[in-house]
Amino acid sequence: MKITNLLGITALALAIGAPTGLVAQEAENKDETYIYATYFYCNTGTEDKADELVKKNMVPIYDAAVADGTIKAWGWMSHRMGGKWRRILYRTAGSIDGLLSAEETISKRMDEAMGGADDGFDNYCSAHDDYLWQAVAGGDGSAKRGKVGISVYHVCSMADEDRIDELFKKVSQPLLEKAAKEGKLSSWGWNSHVVGGQYRRLETMTGPDYSTLMKARAEIIAGIYADGNNADAIELDKLCTSHTDYLWDIVHEKAGS
């Protein structure tokens, strides 16, 4: 399979009947941001070959797409710890239509650049899951994320998602903002599910290294439960009943100005 065919544009477009919620570095503002994330299952013995193909074939095309405004940002991330996903390709735009249109444009550019050839990417990463997220809240407005990140994928009640976002902003957001202001986090984000699998909310944090990042996360968690009887935190735990954590090396990212 050609790497350009991994985008799943048609299937995703059919799945979206009407708009419904990573750019962790953007502050909450009037501009909407949607994130199309492709989570790859790769052969752990040869996945470095996939990284080489991304660097060779995708980086020039996607970087140019950010520079000319086709997309807001994009990135390629490598698994350090967590579940079965081994790589993430994410790209962002200001609307669902804009994101899907951008994917068609980028796919065409990549086909042209490669002359329609199959570069063998799926020999190393042969399956993937697609998610479409909408950014709900961001961090301190920094345009640059850290070198490493943690993603927390939450399984939550679909009937209570507005309340979940309200509780997150009361319980976690002040502590995340404080950590970012103090330089303990490079960025953070809270994103809501639009299309994809079981996970309904995605929380992200990035930092300069894993030691700094994990210490900041531990301080935030301790702050949430400091009084031992945080009713909002308890309610949030009841509405989001389970989660999966991943640690990611941020291999390449580019964001517009």
mmCIF file of N, CA, C and O in Angstrom, residues 89-183:
data_model
loop_
_atom_site.group_PDB
_atom_site.id
_atom_site.type_symbol
_atom_site.label_atom_id
_atom_site.label_comp_id
_atom_site.label_asym_id
_atom_site.label_seq_id
_atom_site.Cartn_x
_atom_site.Cartn_y
_atom_site.Cartn_z
ATOM 1 N N LEU A 89 0.252 9.653 13.367
ATOM 2 C CA LEU A 89 0.292 10.745 12.404
ATOM 3 C C LEU A 89 -0.902 11.634 12.718
ATOM 4 O O LEU A 89 -2.041 11.181 12.674
ATOM 5 N N TYR A 90 -0.667 12.904 13.081
ATOM 6 C CA TYR A 90 -1.785 13.803 13.310
ATOM 7 C C TYR A 90 -1.648 15.032 12.426
ATOM 8 O O TYR A 90 -0.561 15.440 12.047
ATOM 9 N N ARG A 91 -2.780 15.624 12.082
ATOM 10 C CA ARG A 91 -2.809 16.849 11.302
ATOM 11 C C ARG A 91 -4.050 17.627 11.737
ATOM 12 O O ARG A 91 -5.043 17.033 12.158
ATOM 13 N N THR A 92 -3.997 18.944 11.677
ATOM 14 C CA THR A 92 -5.060 19.770 12.226
ATOM 15 C C THR A 92 -5.516 20.823 11.230
ATOM 16 O O THR A 92 -4.761 21.247 10.350
ATOM 17 N N ALA A 93 -6.783 21.247 11.399
ATOM 18 C CA ALA A 93 -7.363 22.317 10.584
ATOM 19 C C ALA A 93 -8.478 22.969 11.390
ATOM 20 O O ALA A 93 -8.840 22.494 12.470
ATOM 21 N N GLY A 94 -9.035 24.046 10.849
ATOM 22 C CA GLY A 94 -10.022 24.821 11.571
ATOM 23 C C GLY A 94 -11.446 24.318 11.453
ATOM 24 O O GLY A 94 -12.344 24.842 12.119
ATOM 25 N N SER A 95 -11.684 23.317 10.621
ATOM 26 C CA SER A 95 -13.021 22.747 10.461
ATOM 27 C C SER A 95 -12.892 21.324 9.958
ATOM 28 O O SER A 95 -11.831 20.918 9.458
ATOM 29 N N ILE A 96 -13.989 20.569 10.060
ATOM 30 C CA ILE A 96 -13.979 19.207 9.529
ATOM 31 C C ILE A 96 -13.833 19.242 8.010
ATOM 32 O O ILE A 96 -13.024 18.501 7.432
ATOM 33 N N ASP A 97 -14.597 20.109 7.344
ATOM 34 C CA ASP A 97 -14.498 20.221 5.892
ATOM 35 C C ASP A 97 -13.080 20.599 5.474
ATOM 36 O O ASP A 97 -12.539 20.055 4.504
ATOM 37 N N GLY A 98 -12.504 21.557 6.199
ATOM 38 C CA GLY A 98 -11.148 21.992 5.873
ATOM 39 C C GLY A 98 -10.137 20.883 6.052
ATOM 40 O O GLY A 98 -9.204 20.736 5.258
ATOM 41 N N LEU A 99 -10.330 20.079 7.088
ATOM 42 C CA LEU A 99 -9.404 18.981 7.351
ATOM 43 C C LEU A 99 -9.490 17.913 6.273
ATOM 44 O O LEU A 99 -8.470 17.428 5.764
ATOM 45 N N LEU A 100 -10.706 17.540 5.881
ATOM 46 C CA LEU A 100 -10.879 16.516 4.854
ATOM 47 C C LEU A 100 -10.402 17.015 3.488
ATOM 48 O O LEU A 100 -9.788 16.281 2.716
ATOM 49 N N SER A 101 -10.679 18.277 3.184
ATOM 50 C CA SER A 101 -10.195 18.858 1.932
ATOM 51 C C SER A 101 -8.674 18.888 1.908
ATOM 52 O O SER A 101 -8.050 18.583 0.883
ATOM 53 N N ALA A 102 -8.068 19.224 3.046
ATOM 54 C CA ALA A 102 -6.609 19.261 3.132
ATOM 55 C C ALA A 102 -6.009 17.877 2.900
ATOM 56 O O ALA A 102 -4.978 17.734 2.227
ATOM 57 N N GLU A 103 -6.657 16.850 3.438
ATOM 58 C CA GLU A 103 -6.153 15.489 3.254
ATOM 59 C C GLU A 103 -6.162 15.084 1.783
ATOM 60 O O GLU A 103 -5.236 14.433 1.290
ATOM 61 N N GLU A 104 -7.201 15.480 1.064
ATOM 62 C CA GLU A 104 -7.259 15.177 -0.362
ATOM 63 C C GLU A 104 -6.135 15.893 -1.108
ATOM 64 O O GLU A 104 -5.488 15.325 -1.990
ATOM 65 N N THR A 105 -5.906 17.149 -0.744
ATOM 66 C CA THR A 105 -4.846 17.933 -1.384
ATOM 67 C C THR A 105 -3.482 17.319 -1.117
ATOM 68 O O THR A 105 -2.660 17.158 -2.034
ATOM 69 N N ILE A 106 -3.228 16.969 0.136
ATOM 70 C CA ILE A 106 -1.922 16.408 0.503
ATOM 71 C C ILE A 106 -1.718 15.045 -0.135
ATOM 72 O O ILE A 106 -0.633 14.724 -0.623
ATOM 73 N N SER A 107 -2.773 14.229 -0.168
ATOM 74 C CA SER A 107 -2.673 12.918 -0.797
ATOM 75 C C SER A 107 -2.308 13.048 -2.279
ATOM 76 O O SER A 107 -1.454 12.309 -2.794
ATOM 77 N N LYS A 108 -2.934 14.004 -2.949
ATOM 78 C CA LYS A 108 -2.627 14.234 -4.360
ATOM 79 C C LYS A 108 -1.182 14.679 -4.537
ATOM 80 O O LYS A 108 -0.473 14.199 -5.438
ATOM 81 N N ARG A 109 -0.725 15.579 -3.688
ATOM 82 C CA ARG A 109 0.660 16.056 -3.774
ATOM 83 C C ARG A 109 1.658 14.921 -3.552
ATOM 84 O O ARG A 109 2.688 14.848 -4.222
ATOM 85 N N MET A 110 1.344 14.033 -2.620
ATOM 86 C CA MET A 110 2.253 12.925 -2.349
ATOM 87 C C MET A 110 2.277 11.929 -3.502
ATOM 88 O O MET A 110 3.325 11.402 -3.865
ATOM 89 N N ASP A 111 1.112 11.670 -4.082
ATOM 90 C CA ASP A 111 1.067 10.798 -5.260
ATOM 91 C C ASP A 111 1.918 11.369 -6.396
ATOM 92 O O ASP A 111 2.664 10.630 -7.062
ATOM 93 N N GLU A 112 1.792 12.655 -6.608
ATOM 94 C CA GLU A 112 2.568 13.298 -7.669
ATOM 95 C C GLU A 112 4.064 13.249 -7.376
ATOM 96 O O GLU A 112 4.876 12.980 -8.265
ATOM 97 N N ALA A 113 4.430 13.486 -6.126
ATOM 98 C CA ALA A 113 5.840 13.492 -5.756
ATOM 99 C C ALA A 113 6.471 12.115 -5.887
ATOM 100 O O ALA A 113 7.650 11.981 -6.237
ATOM 101 N N MET A 114 5.677 11.077 -5.632
ATOM 102 C CA MET A 114 6.190 9.713 -5.673
ATOM 103 C C MET A 114 5.921 9.028 -6.999
ATOM 104 O O MET A 114 6.281 7.855 -7.190
ATOM 105 N N GLY A 115 5.289 9.734 -7.931
ATOM 106 C CA GLY A 115 5.009 9.154 -9.232
ATOM 107 C C GLY A 115 4.075 7.963 -9.171
ATOM 108 O O GLY A 115 4.133 7.074 -10.030
ATOM 109 N N GLY A 116 3.211 7.929 -8.157
ATOM 110 C CA GLY A 116 2.261 6.832 -8.025
ATOM 111 C C GLY A 116 2.865 5.546 -7.500
ATOM 112 O O GLY A 116 2.191 4.513 -7.446
ATOM 113 N N ALA A 117 4.130 5.575 -7.092
ATOM 114 C CA ALA A 117 4.807 4.354 -6.644
ATOM 115 C C ALA A 117 4.393 3.965 -5.231
ATOM 116 O O ALA A 117 4.013 4.807 -4.426
ATOM 117 N N ASP A 118 4.461 2.690 -4.936
ATOM 118 C CA ASP A 118 4.230 2.156 -3.599
ATOM 119 C C ASP A 118 5.567 2.118 -2.875
ATOM 120 O O ASP A 118 6.476 1.419 -3.285
ATOM 121 N N ASP A 119 5.686 2.879 -1.777
ATOM 122 C CA ASP A 119 6.977 2.926 -1.094
ATOM 123 C C ASP A 119 7.158 1.828 -0.058
ATOM 124 O O ASP A 119 8.200 1.742 0.598
ATOM 125 N N GLY A 120 6.159 0.975 0.137
ATOM 126 C CA GLY A 120 6.304 -0.167 1.035
ATOM 127 C C GLY A 120 6.052 0.146 2.498
ATOM 128 O O GLY A 120 6.388 -0.665 3.373
ATOM 129 N N PHE A 121 5.434 1.281 2.787
ATOM 130 C CA PHE A 121 5.205 1.672 4.180
ATOM 131 C C PHE A 121 4.423 0.608 4.947
ATOM 132 O O PHE A 121 4.717 0.312 6.107
ATOM 133 N N ASP A 122 3.405 0.004 4.296
ATOM 134 C CA ASP A 122 2.564 -0.944 5.024
ATOM 135 C C ASP A 122 3.262 -2.275 5.285
ATOM 136 O O ASP A 122 2.718 -3.133 5.984
ATOM 137 N N ASN A 123 4.467 -2.456 4.790
ATOM 138 C CA ASN A 123 5.264 -3.620 5.187
ATOM 139 C C ASN A 123 5.709 -3.500 6.641
ATOM 140 O O ASN A 123 6.018 -4.508 7.290
ATOM 141 N N TYR A 124 5.757 -2.287 7.148
ATOM 142 C CA TYR A 124 6.238 -2.027 8.505
ATOM 143 C C TYR A 124 5.101 -1.642 9.452
ATOM 144 O O TYR A 124 5.152 -1.971 10.636
ATOM 145 N N CYS A 125 4.098 -0.938 8.941
ATOM 146 C CA CYS A 125 2.930 -0.539 9.731
ATOM 147 C C CYS A 125 1.704 -0.926 8.922
ATOM 148 O O CYS A 125 1.257 -0.179 8.057
ATOM 149 N N SER A 126 1.149 -2.089 9.201
ATOM 150 C CA SER A 126 0.179 -2.701 8.291
ATOM 151 C C SER A 126 -1.276 -2.436 8.645
ATOM 152 O O SER A 126 -2.171 -2.817 7.894
ATOM 153 N N ALA A 127 -1.539 -1.799 9.781
ATOM 154 C CA ALA A 127 -2.920 -1.506 10.167
ATOM 155 C C ALA A 127 -2.954 -0.215 10.974
ATOM 156 O O ALA A 127 -1.928 0.233 11.497
ATOM 157 N N HIS A 128 -4.139 0.371 11.077
ATOM 158 C CA HIS A 128 -4.255 1.629 11.821
ATOM 159 C C HIS A 128 -5.684 1.855 12.281
ATOM 160 O O HIS A 128 -6.623 1.249 11.775
ATOM 161 N N ASP A 129 -5.835 2.725 13.269
ATOM 162 C CA ASP A 129 -7.129 3.228 13.724
ATOM 163 C C ASP A 129 -7.159 4.727 13.470
ATOM 164 O O ASP A 129 -6.169 5.421 13.712
ATOM 165 N N ASP A 130 -8.315 5.221 13.013
ATOM 166 C CA ASP A 130 -8.496 6.658 12.795
ATOM 167 C C ASP A 130 -9.398 7.252 13.867
ATOM 168 O O ASP A 130 -10.421 6.660 14.229
ATOM 169 N N TYR A 131 -9.015 8.427 14.347
ATOM 170 C CA TYR A 131 -9.868 9.224 15.233
ATOM 171 C C TYR A 131 -9.909 10.645 14.711
ATOM 172 O O TYR A 131 -8.907 11.164 14.199
ATOM 173 N N LEU A 132 -11.053 11.269 14.855
ATOM 174 C CA LEU A 132 -11.185 12.706 14.629
ATOM 175 C C LEU A 132 -11.564 13.329 15.963
ATOM 176 O O LEU A 132 -12.571 12.955 16.574
ATOM 177 N N TRP A 133 -10.728 14.279 16.420
ATOM 178 C CA TRP A 133 -10.929 14.962 17.693
ATOM 179 C C TRP A 133 -11.219 16.436 17.455
ATOM 180 O O TRP A 133 -10.778 17.000 16.465
ATOM 181 N N GLN A 134 -11.912 17.058 18.411
ATOM 182 C CA GLN A 134 -12.038 18.508 18.428
ATOM 183 C C GLN A 134 -11.384 19.036 19.695
ATOM 184 O O GLN A 134 -11.609 18.517 20.792
ATOM 185 N N ALA A 135 -10.550 20.059 19.555
ATOM 186 C CA ALA A 135 -9.906 20.663 20.712
ATOM 187 C C ALA A 135 -10.928 21.410 21.547
ATOM 188 O O ALA A 135 -11.659 22.259 21.039
ATOM 189 N N VAL A 136 -10.999 21.101 22.835
ATOM 190 C CA VAL A 136 -11.931 21.747 23.766
ATOM 191 C C VAL A 136 -11.214 22.811 24.585
ATOM 192 O O VAL A 136 -11.722 23.901 24.798
ATOM 193 N N ALA A 137 -10.030 22.491 25.078
ATOM 194 C CA ALA A 137 -9.250 23.433 25.880
ATOM 195 C C ALA A 137 -7.772 23.180 25.616
ATOM 196 O O ALA A 137 -7.353 22.049 25.393
ATOM 197 N N GLY A 138 -7.007 24.256 25.642
ATOM 198 C CA GLY A 138 -5.571 24.163 25.424
ATOM 199 C C GLY A 138 -4.809 24.784 26.558
ATOM 200 O O GLY A 138 -5.397 25.199 27.561
ATOM 201 N N GLY A 139 -3.518 24.869 26.394
ATOM 202 C CA GLY A 139 -2.682 25.295 27.498
ATOM 203 C C GLY A 139 -2.413 26.770 27.537
ATOM 204 O O GLY A 139 -3.318 27.598 27.498
ATOM 205 N N ASP A 140 -1.140 27.112 27.577
ATOM 206 C CA ASP A 140 -0.757 28.500 27.839
ATOM 207 C C ASP A 140 -0.586 29.321 26.567
ATOM 208 O O ASP A 140 -0.094 30.440 26.621
ATOM 209 N N GLY A 141 -0.948 28.764 25.409
ATOM 210 C CA GLY A 141 -0.831 29.502 24.164
ATOM 211 C C GLY A 141 0.521 29.387 23.499
ATOM 212 O O GLY A 141 0.760 30.000 22.463
ATOM 213 N N SER A 142 1.431 28.614 24.060
ATOM 214 C CA SER A 142 2.758 28.443 23.476
ATOM 215 C C SER A 142 2.651 27.794 22.103
ATOM 216 O O SER A 142 1.867 26.881 21.899
ATOM 217 N N ALA A 143 3.426 28.280 21.145
ATOM 218 C CA ALA A 143 3.404 27.736 19.788
ATOM 219 C C ALA A 143 4.300 26.511 19.667
ATOM 220 O O ALA A 143 4.336 25.881 18.627
ATOM 221 N N LYS A 144 5.021 26.152 20.717
ATOM 222 C CA LYS A 144 5.968 25.045 20.626
ATOM 223 C C LYS A 144 5.679 24.016 21.708
ATOM 224 O O LYS A 144 5.585 24.347 22.886
ATOM 225 N N ARG A 145 5.557 22.768 21.313
ATOM 226 C CA ARG A 145 5.340 21.694 22.261
ATOM 227 C C ARG A 145 6.690 21.127 22.701
ATOM 228 O O ARG A 145 7.734 21.461 22.179
ATOM 229 N N GLY A 146 6.632 20.260 23.721
ATOM 230 C CA GLY A 146 7.845 19.647 24.223
ATOM 231 C C GLY A 146 8.349 18.524 23.329
ATOM 232 O O GLY A 146 7.752 18.208 22.290
ATOM 233 N N LYS A 147 9.425 17.890 23.747
ATOM 234 C CA LYS A 147 10.027 16.806 22.971
ATOM 235 C C LYS A 147 9.376 15.456 23.234
ATOM 236 O O LYS A 147 9.537 14.524 22.445
ATOM 237 N N VAL A 148 8.676 15.343 24.361
ATOM 238 C CA VAL A 148 8.023 14.088 24.725
ATOM 239 C C VAL A 148 6.612 14.404 25.211
ATOM 240 O O VAL A 148 6.317 15.532 25.633
ATOM 241 N N GLY A 149 5.734 13.398 25.156
ATOM 242 C CA GLY A 149 4.363 13.642 25.557
ATOM 243 C C GLY A 149 3.725 12.444 26.227
ATOM 244 O O GLY A 149 4.196 11.309 26.095
ATOM 245 N N ILE A 150 2.665 12.719 26.958
ATOM 246 C CA ILE A 150 1.810 11.671 27.500
ATOM 247 C C ILE A 150 0.400 11.918 27.002
ATOM 248 O O ILE A 150 -0.075 13.060 26.976
ATOM 249 N N SER A 151 -0.259 10.853 26.556
ATOM 250 C CA SER A 151 -1.654 10.924 26.122
ATOM 251 C C SER A 151 -2.478 10.012 27.013
ATOM 252 O O SER A 151 -2.099 8.855 27.248
ATOM 253 N N VAL A 152 -3.591 10.519 27.519
ATOM 254 C CA VAL A 152 -4.514 9.738 28.336
ATOM 255 C C VAL A 152 -5.829 9.646 27.579
ATOM 256 O O VAL A 152 -6.510 10.658 27.364
ATOM 257 N N TYR A 153 -6.171 8.441 27.141
ATOM 258 C CA TYR A 153 -7.367 8.191 26.350
ATOM 259 C C TYR A 153 -8.472 7.693 27.294
ATOM 260 O O TYR A 153 -8.360 6.619 27.883
ATOM 261 N N HIS A 154 -9.532 8.486 27.438
ATOM 262 C CA HIS A 154 -10.572 8.218 28.428
ATOM 263 C C HIS A 154 -11.801 7.558 27.799
ATOM 264 O O HIS A 154 -12.277 7.986 26.747
ATOM 265 N N VAL A 155 -12.330 6.554 28.486
ATOM 266 C CA VAL A 155 -13.629 5.961 28.173
ATOM 267 C C VAL A 155 -14.643 6.625 29.090
ATOM 268 O O VAL A 155 -14.548 6.524 30.319
ATOM 269 N N CYS A 156 -15.610 7.337 28.504
ATOM 270 C CA CYS A 156 -16.535 8.179 29.279
ATOM 271 C C CYS A 156 -17.986 7.941 28.863
ATOM 272 O O CYS A 156 -18.265 7.395 27.798
ATOM 273 N N SER A 157 -18.890 8.420 29.693
ATOM 274 C CA SER A 157 -20.313 8.358 29.398
ATOM 275 C C SER A 157 -20.659 9.321 28.265
ATOM 276 O O SER A 157 -20.438 10.530 28.366
ATOM 277 N N MET A 158 -21.224 8.795 27.184
ATOM 278 C CA MET A 158 -21.607 9.644 26.055
ATOM 279 C C MET A 158 -22.746 10.588 26.415
ATOM 280 O O MET A 158 -22.884 11.656 25.811
ATOM 281 N N ALA A 159 -23.555 10.212 27.380
ATOM 282 C CA ALA A 159 -24.716 11.029 27.749
ATOM 283 C C ALA A 159 -24.335 12.238 28.612
ATOM 284 O O ALA A 159 -25.167 13.129 28.816
ATOM 285 N N ASP A 160 -23.091 12.269 29.090
ATOM 286 C CA ASP A 160 -22.699 13.313 30.051
ATOM 287 C C ASP A 160 -21.469 14.084 29.598
ATOM 288 O O ASP A 160 -20.739 14.622 30.424
ATOM 289 N N GLU A 161 -21.261 14.181 28.300
ATOM 290 C CA GLU A 161 -20.002 14.742 27.839
ATOM 291 C C GLU A 161 -19.874 16.239 28.109
ATOM 292 O O GLU A 161 -18.772 16.730 28.392
ATOM 293 N N ASP A 162 -20.961 16.988 28.038
ATOM 294 C CA ASP A 162 -20.886 18.411 28.386
ATOM 295 C C ASP A 162 -20.498 18.592 29.850
ATOM 296 O O ASP A 162 -19.688 19.466 30.197
ATOM 297 N N ARG A 163 -21.078 17.785 30.699
ATOM 298 C CA ARG A 163 -20.742 17.842 32.124
ATOM 299 C C ARG A 163 -19.288 17.432 32.356
ATOM 300 O O ARG A 163 -18.588 18.025 33.195
ATOM 301 N N ILE A 164 -18.816 16.443 31.621
ATOM 302 C CA ILE A 164 -17.427 16.000 31.745
ATOM 303 C C ILE A 164 -16.471 17.142 31.421
ATOM 304 O O ILE A 164 -15.495 17.391 32.142
ATOM 305 N N ASP A 165 -16.745 17.867 30.350
ATOM 306 C CA ASP A 165 -15.888 18.999 29.980
ATOM 307 C C ASP A 165 -15.945 20.095 31.038
ATOM 308 O O ASP A 165 -14.927 20.712 31.368
ATOM 309 N N GLU A 166 -17.139 20.324 31.573
ATOM 310 C CA GLU A 166 -17.295 21.327 32.630
ATOM 311 C C GLU A 166 -16.472 20.952 33.858
ATOM 312 O O GLU A 166 -15.771 21.800 34.447
ATOM 313 N N LEU A 167 -16.530 19.689 34.236
ATOM 314 C CA LEU A 167 -15.776 19.224 35.402
ATOM 315 C C LEU A 167 -14.273 19.272 35.156
ATOM 316 O O LEU A 167 -13.508 19.663 36.050
ATOM 317 N N PHE A 168 -13.848 18.886 33.960
ATOM 318 C CA PHE A 168 -12.417 18.949 33.649
ATOM 319 C C PHE A 168 -11.894 20.374 33.813
ATOM 320 O O PHE A 168 -10.816 20.597 34.372
ATOM 321 N N LYS A 169 -12.656 21.346 33.321
ATOM 322 C CA LYS A 169 -12.214 22.741 33.399
ATOM 323 C C LYS A 169 -12.155 23.245 34.838
ATOM 324 O O LYS A 169 -11.352 24.134 35.155
ATOM 325 N N LYS A 170 -12.983 22.670 35.718
ATOM 326 C CA LYS A 170 -12.949 23.041 37.126
ATOM 327 C C LYS A 170 -11.858 22.296 37.890
ATOM 328 O O LYS A 170 -11.151 22.879 38.720
ATOM 329 N N VAL A 171 -11.701 21.004 37.582
ATOM 330 C CA VAL A 171 -10.825 20.146 38.375
ATOM 331 C C VAL A 171 -9.371 20.210 37.924
ATOM 332 O O VAL A 171 -8.456 20.382 38.734
ATOM 333 N N SER A 172 -9.150 20.058 36.622
ATOM 334 C CA SER A 172 -7.788 19.878 36.102
ATOM 335 C C SER A 172 -7.189 21.107 35.447
ATOM 336 O O SER A 172 -5.983 21.353 35.555
ATOM 337 N N GLN A 173 -8.014 21.873 34.738
ATOM 338 C CA GLN A 173 -7.460 22.969 33.941
ATOM 339 C C GLN A 173 -6.651 23.975 34.760
ATOM 340 O O GLN A 173 -5.566 24.358 34.322
ATOM 341 N N PRO A 174 -7.105 24.415 35.937
ATOM 342 C CA PRO A 174 -6.286 25.377 36.681
ATOM 343 C C PRO A 174 -4.904 24.845 37.036
ATOM 344 O O PRO A 174 -3.912 25.594 36.994
ATOM 345 N N LEU A 175 -4.815 23.570 37.371
ATOM 346 C CA LEU A 175 -3.524 22.973 37.724
ATOM 347 C C LEU A 175 -2.634 22.813 36.500
ATOM 348 O O LEU A 175 -1.413 23.003 36.578
ATOM 349 N N LEU A 176 -3.224 22.474 35.369
ATOM 350 C CA LEU A 176 -2.461 22.371 34.133
ATOM 351 C C LEU A 176 -1.942 23.743 33.707
ATOM 352 O O LEU A 176 -0.775 23.876 33.295
ATOM 353 N N GLU A 177 -2.776 24.746 33.803
ATOM 354 C CA GLU A 177 -2.350 26.096 33.448
ATOM 355 C C GLU A 177 -1.213 26.573 34.360
ATOM 356 O O GLU A 177 -0.252 27.208 33.901
ATOM 357 N N LYS A 178 -1.318 26.265 35.642
ATOM 358 C CA LYS A 178 -0.276 26.640 36.595
ATOM 359 C C LYS A 178 1.042 25.952 36.256
ATOM 360 O O LYS A 178 2.119 26.586 36.258
ATOM 361 N N ALA A 179 0.984 24.648 35.945
ATOM 362 C CA ALA A 179 2.197 23.905 35.611
ATOM 363 C C ALA A 179 2.849 24.451 34.339
ATOM 364 O O ALA A 179 4.077 24.542 34.241
ATOM 365 N N ALA A 180 2.019 24.822 33.350
ATOM 366 C CA ALA A 180 2.554 25.390 32.112
ATOM 367 C C ALA A 180 3.190 26.753 32.380
ATOM 368 O O ALA A 180 4.272 27.068 31.865
ATOM 369 N N LYS A 181 2.534 27.574 33.195
ATOM 370 C CA LYS A 181 3.057 28.898 33.512
ATOM 371 C C LYS A 181 4.386 28.802 34.238
ATOM 372 O O LYS A 181 5.294 29.629 34.031
ATOM 373 N N GLU A 182 4.539 27.791 35.073
ATOM 374 C CA GLU A 182 5.770 27.592 35.835
ATOM 375 C C GLU A 182 6.856 26.880 35.028
ATOM 376 O O GLU A 182 7.959 26.672 35.532
ATOM 377 N N GLY A 183 6.551 26.510 33.798
ATOM 378 C CA GLY A 183 7.525 25.836 32.947
ATOM 379 C C GLY A 183 7.676 24.354 33.207
ATOM 380 O O GLY A 183 8.588 23.715 32.664
#
